[in-house]
Coordinates of C-alpha atoms in Angstrom, one line a residue:
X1 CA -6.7 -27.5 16.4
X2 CA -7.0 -27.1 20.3
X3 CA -3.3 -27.2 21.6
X4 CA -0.2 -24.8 20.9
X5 CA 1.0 -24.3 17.3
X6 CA 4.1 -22.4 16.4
X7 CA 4.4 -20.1 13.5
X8 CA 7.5 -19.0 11.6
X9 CA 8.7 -16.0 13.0
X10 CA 9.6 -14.4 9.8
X11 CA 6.0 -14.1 9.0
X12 CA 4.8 -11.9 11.8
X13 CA 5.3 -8.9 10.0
X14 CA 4.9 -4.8 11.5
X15 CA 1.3 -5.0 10.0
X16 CA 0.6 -7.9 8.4
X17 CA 1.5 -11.5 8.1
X18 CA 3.2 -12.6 5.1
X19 CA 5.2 -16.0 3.8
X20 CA 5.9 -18.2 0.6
X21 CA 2.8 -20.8 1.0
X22 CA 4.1 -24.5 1.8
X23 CA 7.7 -23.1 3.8
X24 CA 7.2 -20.1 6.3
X25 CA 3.4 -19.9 6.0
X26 CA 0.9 -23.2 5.7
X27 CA -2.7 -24.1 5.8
X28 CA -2.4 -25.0 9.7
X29 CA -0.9 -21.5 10.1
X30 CA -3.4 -19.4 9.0
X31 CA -5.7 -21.9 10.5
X32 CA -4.5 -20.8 13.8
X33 CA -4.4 -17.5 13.0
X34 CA -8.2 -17.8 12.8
X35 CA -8.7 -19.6 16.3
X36 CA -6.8 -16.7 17.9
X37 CA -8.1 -13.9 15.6
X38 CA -11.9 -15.2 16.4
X39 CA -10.6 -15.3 20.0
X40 CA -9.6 -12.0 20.5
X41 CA -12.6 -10.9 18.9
X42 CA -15.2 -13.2 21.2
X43 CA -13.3 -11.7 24.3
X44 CA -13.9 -8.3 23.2
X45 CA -17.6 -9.4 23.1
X46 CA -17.7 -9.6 19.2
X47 CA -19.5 -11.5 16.7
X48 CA -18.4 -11.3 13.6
X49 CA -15.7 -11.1 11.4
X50 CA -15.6 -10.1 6.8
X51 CA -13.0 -12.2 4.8
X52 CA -11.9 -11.7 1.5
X53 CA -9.6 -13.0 -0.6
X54 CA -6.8 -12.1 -3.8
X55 CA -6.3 -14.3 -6.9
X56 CA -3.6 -16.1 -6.1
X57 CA -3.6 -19.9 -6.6
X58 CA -3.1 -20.4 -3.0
X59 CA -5.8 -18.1 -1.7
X60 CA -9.0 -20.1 -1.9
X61 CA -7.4 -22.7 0.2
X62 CA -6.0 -20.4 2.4
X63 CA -9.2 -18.5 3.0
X64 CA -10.8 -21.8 3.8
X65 CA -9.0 -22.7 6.5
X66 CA -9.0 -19.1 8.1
X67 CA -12.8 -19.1 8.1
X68 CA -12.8 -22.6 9.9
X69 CA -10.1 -21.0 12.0
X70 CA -13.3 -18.4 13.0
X71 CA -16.0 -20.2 13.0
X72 CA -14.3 -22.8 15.7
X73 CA -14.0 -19.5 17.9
X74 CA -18.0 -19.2 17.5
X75 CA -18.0 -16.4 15.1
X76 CA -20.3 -15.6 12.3
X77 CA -18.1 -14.9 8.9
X78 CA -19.2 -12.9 6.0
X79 CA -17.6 -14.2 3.3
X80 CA -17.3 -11.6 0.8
X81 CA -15.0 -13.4 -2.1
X82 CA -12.3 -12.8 -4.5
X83 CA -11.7 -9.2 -4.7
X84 CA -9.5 -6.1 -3.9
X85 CA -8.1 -5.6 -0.6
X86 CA -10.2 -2.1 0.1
X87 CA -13.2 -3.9 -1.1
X88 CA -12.5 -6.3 2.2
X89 CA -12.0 -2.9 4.0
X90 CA -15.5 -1.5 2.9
X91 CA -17.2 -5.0 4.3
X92 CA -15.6 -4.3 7.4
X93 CA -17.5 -1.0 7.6
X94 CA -20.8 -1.5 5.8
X95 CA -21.3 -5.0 7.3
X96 CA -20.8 -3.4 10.7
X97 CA -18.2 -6.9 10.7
X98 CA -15.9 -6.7 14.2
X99 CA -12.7 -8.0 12.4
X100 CA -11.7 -7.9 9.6
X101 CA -9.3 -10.2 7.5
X102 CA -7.6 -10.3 3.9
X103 CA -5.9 -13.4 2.7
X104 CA -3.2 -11.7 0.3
X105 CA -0.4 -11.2 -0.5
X106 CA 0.1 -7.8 -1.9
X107 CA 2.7 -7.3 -4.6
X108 CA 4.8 -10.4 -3.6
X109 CA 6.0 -13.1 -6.0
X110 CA 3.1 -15.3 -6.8
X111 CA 4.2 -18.4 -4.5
X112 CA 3.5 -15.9 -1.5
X113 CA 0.8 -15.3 0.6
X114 CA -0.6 -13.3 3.6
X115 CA -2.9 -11.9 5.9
X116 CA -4.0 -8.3 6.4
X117 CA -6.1 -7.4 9.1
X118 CA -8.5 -5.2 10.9
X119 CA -9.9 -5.0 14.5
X120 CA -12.7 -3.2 15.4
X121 CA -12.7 -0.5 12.6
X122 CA -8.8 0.0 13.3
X123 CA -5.4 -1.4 12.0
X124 CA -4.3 -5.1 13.6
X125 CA -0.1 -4.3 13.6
X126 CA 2.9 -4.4 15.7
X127 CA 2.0 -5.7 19.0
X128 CA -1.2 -6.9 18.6
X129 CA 0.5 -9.2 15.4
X130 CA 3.2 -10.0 18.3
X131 CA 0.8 -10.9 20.5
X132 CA -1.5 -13.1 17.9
X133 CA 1.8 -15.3 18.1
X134 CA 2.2 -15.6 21.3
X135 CA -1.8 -16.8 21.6
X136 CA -1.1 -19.2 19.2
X137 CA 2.0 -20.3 20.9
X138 CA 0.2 -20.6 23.6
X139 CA -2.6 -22.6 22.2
X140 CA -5.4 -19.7 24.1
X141 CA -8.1 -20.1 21.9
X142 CA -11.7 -19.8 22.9
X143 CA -13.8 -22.4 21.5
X144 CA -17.7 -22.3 19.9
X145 CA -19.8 -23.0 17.1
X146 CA -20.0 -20.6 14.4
X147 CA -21.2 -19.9 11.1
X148 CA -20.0 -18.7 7.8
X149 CA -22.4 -16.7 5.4
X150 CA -22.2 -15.1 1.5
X151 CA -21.8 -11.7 1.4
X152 CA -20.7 -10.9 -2.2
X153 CA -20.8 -7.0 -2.0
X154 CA -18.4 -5.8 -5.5
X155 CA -21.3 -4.4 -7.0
X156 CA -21.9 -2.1 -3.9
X157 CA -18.3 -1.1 -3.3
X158 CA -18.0 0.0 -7.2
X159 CA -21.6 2.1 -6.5
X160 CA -19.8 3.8 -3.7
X161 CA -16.8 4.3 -6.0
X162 CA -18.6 5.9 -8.4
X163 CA -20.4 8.1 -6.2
X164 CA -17.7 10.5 -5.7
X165 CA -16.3 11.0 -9.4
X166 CA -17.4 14.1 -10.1
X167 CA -18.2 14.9 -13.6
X168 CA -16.6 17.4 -16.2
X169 CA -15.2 16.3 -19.5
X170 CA -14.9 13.0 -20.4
X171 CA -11.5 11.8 -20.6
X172 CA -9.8 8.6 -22.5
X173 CA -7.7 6.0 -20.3
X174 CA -5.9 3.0 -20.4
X175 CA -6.1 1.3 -17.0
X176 CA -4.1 -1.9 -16.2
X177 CA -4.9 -4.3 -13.0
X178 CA -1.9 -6.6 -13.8
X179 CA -4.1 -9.8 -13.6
X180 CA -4.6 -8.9 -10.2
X181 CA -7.4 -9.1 -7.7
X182 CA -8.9 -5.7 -8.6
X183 CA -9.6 -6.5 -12.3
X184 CA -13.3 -7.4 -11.9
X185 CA -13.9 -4.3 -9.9
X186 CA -11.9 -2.4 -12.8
X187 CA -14.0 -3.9 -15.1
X188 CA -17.3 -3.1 -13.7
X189 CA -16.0 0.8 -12.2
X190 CA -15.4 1.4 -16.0
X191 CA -18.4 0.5 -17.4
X192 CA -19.7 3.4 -15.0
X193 CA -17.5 6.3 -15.7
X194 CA -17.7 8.6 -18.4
X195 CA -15.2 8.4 -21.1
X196 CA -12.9 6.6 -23.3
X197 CA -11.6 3.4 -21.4
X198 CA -8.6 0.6 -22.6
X199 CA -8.6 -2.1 -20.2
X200 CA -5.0 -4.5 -19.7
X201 CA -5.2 -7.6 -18.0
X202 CA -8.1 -7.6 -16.6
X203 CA -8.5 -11.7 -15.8
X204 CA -7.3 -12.4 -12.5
X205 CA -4.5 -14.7 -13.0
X206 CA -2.7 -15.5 -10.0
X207 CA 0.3 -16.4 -12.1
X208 CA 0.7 -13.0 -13.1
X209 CA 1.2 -14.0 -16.7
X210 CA 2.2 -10.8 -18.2
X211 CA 4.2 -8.4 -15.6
X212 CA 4.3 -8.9 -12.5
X213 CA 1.7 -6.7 -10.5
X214 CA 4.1 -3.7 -8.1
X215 CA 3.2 -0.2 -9.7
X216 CA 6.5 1.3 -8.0
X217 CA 8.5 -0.5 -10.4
X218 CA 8.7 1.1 -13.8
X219 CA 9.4 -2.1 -16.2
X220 CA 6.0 -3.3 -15.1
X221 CA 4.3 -0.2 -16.2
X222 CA 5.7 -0.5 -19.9
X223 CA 2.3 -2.1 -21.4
X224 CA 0.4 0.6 -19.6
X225 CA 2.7 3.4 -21.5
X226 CA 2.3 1.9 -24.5
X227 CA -1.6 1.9 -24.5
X228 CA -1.7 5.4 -23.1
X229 CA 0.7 6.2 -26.4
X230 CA -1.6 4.0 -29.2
X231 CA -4.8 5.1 -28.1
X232 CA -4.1 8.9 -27.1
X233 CA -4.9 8.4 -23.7
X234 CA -5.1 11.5 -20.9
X235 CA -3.6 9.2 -18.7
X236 CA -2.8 5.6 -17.5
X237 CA -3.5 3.7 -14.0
X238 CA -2.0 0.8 -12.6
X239 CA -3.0 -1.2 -9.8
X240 CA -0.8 -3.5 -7.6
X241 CA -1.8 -7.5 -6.8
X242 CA -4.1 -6.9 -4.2
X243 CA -5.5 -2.6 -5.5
X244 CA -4.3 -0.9 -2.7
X245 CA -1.4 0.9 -4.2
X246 CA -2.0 2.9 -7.6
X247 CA 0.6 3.8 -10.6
X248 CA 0.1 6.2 -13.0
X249 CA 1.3 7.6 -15.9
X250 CA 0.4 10.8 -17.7
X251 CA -0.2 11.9 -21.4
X252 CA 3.2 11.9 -22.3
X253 CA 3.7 8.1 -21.0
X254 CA 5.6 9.8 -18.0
X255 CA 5.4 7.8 -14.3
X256 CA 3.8 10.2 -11.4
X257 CA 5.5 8.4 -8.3
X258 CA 3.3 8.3 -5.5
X259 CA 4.6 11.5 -4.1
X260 CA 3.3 13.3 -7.0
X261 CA 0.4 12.1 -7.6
X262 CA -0.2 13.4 -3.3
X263 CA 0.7 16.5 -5.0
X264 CA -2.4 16.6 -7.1
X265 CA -4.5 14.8 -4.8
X266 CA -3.6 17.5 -2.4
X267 CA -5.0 20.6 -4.5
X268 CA -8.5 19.5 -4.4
X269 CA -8.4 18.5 -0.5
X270 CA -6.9 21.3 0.9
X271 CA -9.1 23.9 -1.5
X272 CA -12.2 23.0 1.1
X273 CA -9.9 21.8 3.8
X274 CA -7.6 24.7 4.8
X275 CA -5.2 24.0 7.4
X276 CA -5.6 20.4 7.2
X277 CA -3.0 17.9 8.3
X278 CA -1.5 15.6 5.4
X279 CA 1.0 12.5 6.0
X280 CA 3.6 11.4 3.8
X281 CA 5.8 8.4 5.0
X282 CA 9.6 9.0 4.9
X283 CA 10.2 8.1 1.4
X284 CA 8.0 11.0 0.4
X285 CA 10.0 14.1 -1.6
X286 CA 10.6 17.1 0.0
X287 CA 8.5 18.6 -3.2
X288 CA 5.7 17.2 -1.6
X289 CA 5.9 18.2 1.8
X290 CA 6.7 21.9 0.7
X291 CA 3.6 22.0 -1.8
X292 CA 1.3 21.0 1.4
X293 CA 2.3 24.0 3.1
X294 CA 2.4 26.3 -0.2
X295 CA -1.5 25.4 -0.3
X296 CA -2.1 26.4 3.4
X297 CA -1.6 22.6 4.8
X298 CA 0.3 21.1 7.8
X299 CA 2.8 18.2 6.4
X300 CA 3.6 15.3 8.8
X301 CA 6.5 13.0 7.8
X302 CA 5.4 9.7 9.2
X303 CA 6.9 5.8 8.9
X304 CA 6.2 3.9 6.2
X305 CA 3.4 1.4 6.3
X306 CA -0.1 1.1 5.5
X307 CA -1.3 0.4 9.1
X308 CA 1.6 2.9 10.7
X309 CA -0.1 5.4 8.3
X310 CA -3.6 4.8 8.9
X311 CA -3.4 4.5 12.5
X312 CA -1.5 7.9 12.3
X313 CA -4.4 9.3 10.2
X314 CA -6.7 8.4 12.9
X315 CA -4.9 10.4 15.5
X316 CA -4.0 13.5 13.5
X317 CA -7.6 13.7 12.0
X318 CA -6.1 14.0 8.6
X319 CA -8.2 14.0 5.7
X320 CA -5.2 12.9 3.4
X321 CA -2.4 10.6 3.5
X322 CA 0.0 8.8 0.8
X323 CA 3.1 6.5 0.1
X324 CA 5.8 6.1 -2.2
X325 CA 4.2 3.2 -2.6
X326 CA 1.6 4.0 -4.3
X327 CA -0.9 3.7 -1.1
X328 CA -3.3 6.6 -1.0
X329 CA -5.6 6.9 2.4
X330 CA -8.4 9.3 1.9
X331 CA -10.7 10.6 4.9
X332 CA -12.0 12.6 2.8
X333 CA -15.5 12.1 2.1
X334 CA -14.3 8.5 2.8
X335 CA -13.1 6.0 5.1
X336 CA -9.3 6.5 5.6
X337 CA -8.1 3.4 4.4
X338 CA -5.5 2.7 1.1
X339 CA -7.7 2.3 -1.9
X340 CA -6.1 2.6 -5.4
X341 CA -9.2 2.3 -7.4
X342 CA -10.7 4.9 -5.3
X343 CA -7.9 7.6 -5.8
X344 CA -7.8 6.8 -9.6
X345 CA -11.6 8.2 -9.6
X346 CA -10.3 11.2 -7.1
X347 CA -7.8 11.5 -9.7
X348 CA -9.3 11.3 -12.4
X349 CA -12.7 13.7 -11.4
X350 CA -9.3 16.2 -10.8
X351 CA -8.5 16.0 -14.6
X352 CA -12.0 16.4 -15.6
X353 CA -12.7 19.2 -13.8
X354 CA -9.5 21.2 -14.8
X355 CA -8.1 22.9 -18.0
X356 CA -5.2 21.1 -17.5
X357 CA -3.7 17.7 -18.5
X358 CA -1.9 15.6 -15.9
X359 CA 1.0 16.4 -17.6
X360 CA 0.7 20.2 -17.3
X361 CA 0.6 19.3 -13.5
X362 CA 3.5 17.3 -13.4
X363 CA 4.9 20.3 -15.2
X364 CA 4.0 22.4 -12.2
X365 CA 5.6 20.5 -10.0
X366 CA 9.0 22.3 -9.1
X367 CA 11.8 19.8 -10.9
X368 CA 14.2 17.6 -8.3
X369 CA 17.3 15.4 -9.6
X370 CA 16.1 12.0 -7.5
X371 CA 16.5 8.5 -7.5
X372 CA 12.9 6.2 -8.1
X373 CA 12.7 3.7 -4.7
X374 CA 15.9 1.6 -5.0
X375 CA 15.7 -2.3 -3.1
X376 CA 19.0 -3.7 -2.3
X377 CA 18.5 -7.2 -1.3
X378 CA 19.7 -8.3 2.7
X379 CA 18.5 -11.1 5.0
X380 CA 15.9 -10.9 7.1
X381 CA 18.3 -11.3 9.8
X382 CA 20.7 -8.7 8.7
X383 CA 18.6 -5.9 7.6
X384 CA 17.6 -4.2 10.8
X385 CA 20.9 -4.1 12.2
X386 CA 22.3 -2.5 8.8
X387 CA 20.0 0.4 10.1
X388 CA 21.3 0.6 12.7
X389 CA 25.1 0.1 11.8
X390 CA 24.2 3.7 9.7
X391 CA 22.6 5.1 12.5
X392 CA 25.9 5.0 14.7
X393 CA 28.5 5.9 12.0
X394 CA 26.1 9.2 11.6
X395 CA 26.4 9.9 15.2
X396 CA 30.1 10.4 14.4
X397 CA 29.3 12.7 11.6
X398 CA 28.2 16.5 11.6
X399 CA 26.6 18.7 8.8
X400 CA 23.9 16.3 8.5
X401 CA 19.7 16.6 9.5
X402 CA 18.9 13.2 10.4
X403 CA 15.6 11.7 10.8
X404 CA 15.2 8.5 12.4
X405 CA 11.2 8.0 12.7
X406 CA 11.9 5.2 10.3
X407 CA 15.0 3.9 9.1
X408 CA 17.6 7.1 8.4
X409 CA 16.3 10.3 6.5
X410 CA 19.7 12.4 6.2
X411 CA 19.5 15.7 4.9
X412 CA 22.5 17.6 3.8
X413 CA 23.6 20.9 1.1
X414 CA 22.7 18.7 -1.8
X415 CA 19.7 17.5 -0.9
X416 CA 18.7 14.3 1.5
X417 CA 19.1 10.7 1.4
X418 CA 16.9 7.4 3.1
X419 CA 17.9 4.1 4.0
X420 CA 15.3 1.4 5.6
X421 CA 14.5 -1.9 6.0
X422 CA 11.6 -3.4 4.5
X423 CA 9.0 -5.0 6.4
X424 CA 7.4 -6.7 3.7
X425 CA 10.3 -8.4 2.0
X426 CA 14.0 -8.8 2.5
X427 CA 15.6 -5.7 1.6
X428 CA 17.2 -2.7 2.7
X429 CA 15.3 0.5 0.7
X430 CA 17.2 3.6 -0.4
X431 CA 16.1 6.7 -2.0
X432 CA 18.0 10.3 -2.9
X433 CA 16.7 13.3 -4.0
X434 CA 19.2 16.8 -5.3
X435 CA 19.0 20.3 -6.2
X436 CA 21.3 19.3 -9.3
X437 CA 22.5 16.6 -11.4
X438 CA 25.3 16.3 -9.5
X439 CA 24.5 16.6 -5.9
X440 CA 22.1 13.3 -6.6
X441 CA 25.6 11.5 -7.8
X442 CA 27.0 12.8 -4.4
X443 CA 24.0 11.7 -2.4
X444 CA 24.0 8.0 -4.1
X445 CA 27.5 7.6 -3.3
X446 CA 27.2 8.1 0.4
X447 CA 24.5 5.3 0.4
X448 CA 26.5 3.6 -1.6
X449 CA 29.9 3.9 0.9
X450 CA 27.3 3.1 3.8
X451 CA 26.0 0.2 2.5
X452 CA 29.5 -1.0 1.9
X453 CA 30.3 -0.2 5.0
X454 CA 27.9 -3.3 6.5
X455 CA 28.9 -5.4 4.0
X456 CA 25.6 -5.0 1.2
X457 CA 26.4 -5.5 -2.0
X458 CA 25.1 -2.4 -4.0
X459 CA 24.1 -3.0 -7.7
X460 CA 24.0 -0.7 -9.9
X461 CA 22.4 2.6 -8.4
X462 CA 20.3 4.0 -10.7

């Protein structure tokens, strides 16, 4: 490819590209997306560039075509195989690579696909992902003659997971990688750590045979619960298609949302970090951001997104940063980048270290009446502008707190609601959280009577 190419739009995404293979995103696509990737990196007075890939059925092919993409740009690939999305982010740093790119695509439905990517030891998102398009558009590439080399590194990411579990008593665990693209590393990281371990799907299967791989959605978790419950397990972890979002669940078969689990996390960081900053994105209870100041932290509410949040991280200097989501960024005697197999050792080096269970913790936690992360499907094309439809009817209102860093976070007596658009799929996403049983029924019905309002049909609201 040497002239102009034009991508879907709907797959230049706030920080990341992502389509269903063979209709928004093709094989010429992500070809492109090399030449102008390899580009911006040989105009920066680069060299090289670590892929990786998922296990979805469409990602060798894909990852084909985006190192030809590179190497037509004149830059030397490391090619560092099928594995977990952090384990491309550790190439990037241990290869001393100047890009770095991620065919995946996440926790999507298995016919889709995507690209994440890195720049220079940073995020690649918003404009720059605008601008990529316009490149392409454009047909600016530069040309040359470069070369693609093996670097299979999974052994040496698992020895750096290892190396910060920190010992205590051994503990029994069912862990569950949903066929996805971090069950080799699962494998081998358990054959390391101390303990009892009960592993669940553990083949990658880009078919996701058995549940579909999104931690954040408690049906999938159900074979995890049930092998924490036959085999006495301390606790269960989950990992999402591409292991960079966690689930868990504790003794008692009980989810720890990703807010929670910051909670914990939190403890341990902010015992030798006093005063540190930790981010939460918007979705984030208030539980949370009240337990970071109670142990001598500074909370930051910030947008959702794993670049938005990493990015953030950067400037901030925070040691510790988490989603709803189930992405957990640690700086903290670590790189700053989402890696749920890395904050299940965190996690689980917590436990073994303490007198008490995961579920005393949760425990601890002070109780909240809220809502899991509800999706209300809407066009790509209408979802944004729902937003901001909300937005303006609330300028009308009074008695609310609203926070508009990303999407509307509304806080009122009973407690505060969130609406946003996805920017991974096509759906608004809502979430309440109450004092009491029935200010979370008052809260769900405002979202409810808003999302009316703009013409989104609301399912049942659980």
């Amino acid at each position: 490819m040497t002239g102009k190419h034009v991508l879907h739009p709907s797959i230049l995404r706030e920080y990341d590209i992502r389509g269903i293979v063979g209709e928004t995103l093709t094989v010429d696509d992500v070809y492109a997306v090399g030449r102008a990737f390899g580009s911006i990196v040989r105009e920066r007075d680069g060299k090289s560039v670590a892929v990786g890939y998922d296990g979805r059925v469409t990602s060798p092919v894909l990852e084909a075509a985006l190192v030809d993409g590179l190497k037509a740009c004149g830059v030397t690939v490391f090619q560092v195989g099928l594995g977990p999305t952090p384990m491309l982010y550790y190439a990037g740093y241990t290869l001393k690579a100047d890009g770095a790119l991620m065919i995946t695509g996440s926790h999507n439905p298995p016919e889709h696909n995507g690209i994440k990517m890195m720049l220079g030891g940073k995020s690649f998102f918003g404009d720059q992902i605008k601008a990529l398009g316009d490149r392409i558009a454009e047909g600016r590439f530069v040309d040359g003659d470069g070369s693609a080399e093996d670097r299979p590194l999974i052994d040496a990411y698992v020895d750096r997971l290892v190396d910060d579990h920190r010992g205590g008593k051994a503990l029994r665990i069912a862990w569950d990688a949903g066929n996805g693209a971090a069950g080799e590393a699962m494998r081998l990281l358990t054959e390391k750590l101390p303990g009892h371990h009960v592993l669940l799907f553990a083949d990658i299967d880009g078919s996701f045979p058995n549940h579909h791989p999104d931690p954040t959605v408690e049906k999938n978790l159900a074979d995890l619960k049930a092998a924490v419950r036959d085999n006495d397990c301390d606790l269960g972890v989950g990992f999402d298609g591409d292991g960079d979002r966690i689930g868990v669940i504790d003794g008692q078969g009980r989810v720890l949302w990703g807010d929670q689990i910051m909670a914990i996390l939190a403890r341990e960081v902010l015992a030798e970090r006093k005063g540190a900053t930790v981010i939460a994105d918007v979705k984030a209870s208030q539980v949370l951001f009240d337990e970071i100041a109670r142990l001598g932290g500074k909370p930051l509410m910030w947008k959702t997104g794993h670049s938005l949040i990493k990015s953030k991280m950067a400037e901030t200097g925070a040691p510790l940063a988490g989603e709803m989501s189930g992405h957990i960024f640690f700086a903290d005697r670590y790189y700053g980048f989402d890696d749920a197999l890395y904050a299940a050792v965190r996690l689980i080096s917590i436990l073994a270290n303490s007198e008490q269970s995961l579920a005393d913790m949760r425990d601890s936690l002070p109780k909240t009446f809220a809502t899991p992360e509800i999706r209300f499907d809407c066009s790509e094309e209408r979802k944004f502008a729902v937003v901001e439809e909300v937005k303006a009817r609330l300028k009308g209102e009074t008695g609310n707190d609203v926070n508009d860093a990303d999407g509307v976070r509304v806080g009122n007596d009973d407690g505060w609601w969130l609406l946003r658009a996805s920017n991974t799929q096509a759906v608004l996403v809502a979430r309440c959280e109450a004092s009491s049983a029935e200010g979370l029924e008052r809260l769900k019905a405002i979202v409810a009577g808003q999302l009316g309002q703009s013409g989104v049909a609301v399912p049942e609201f659980d």
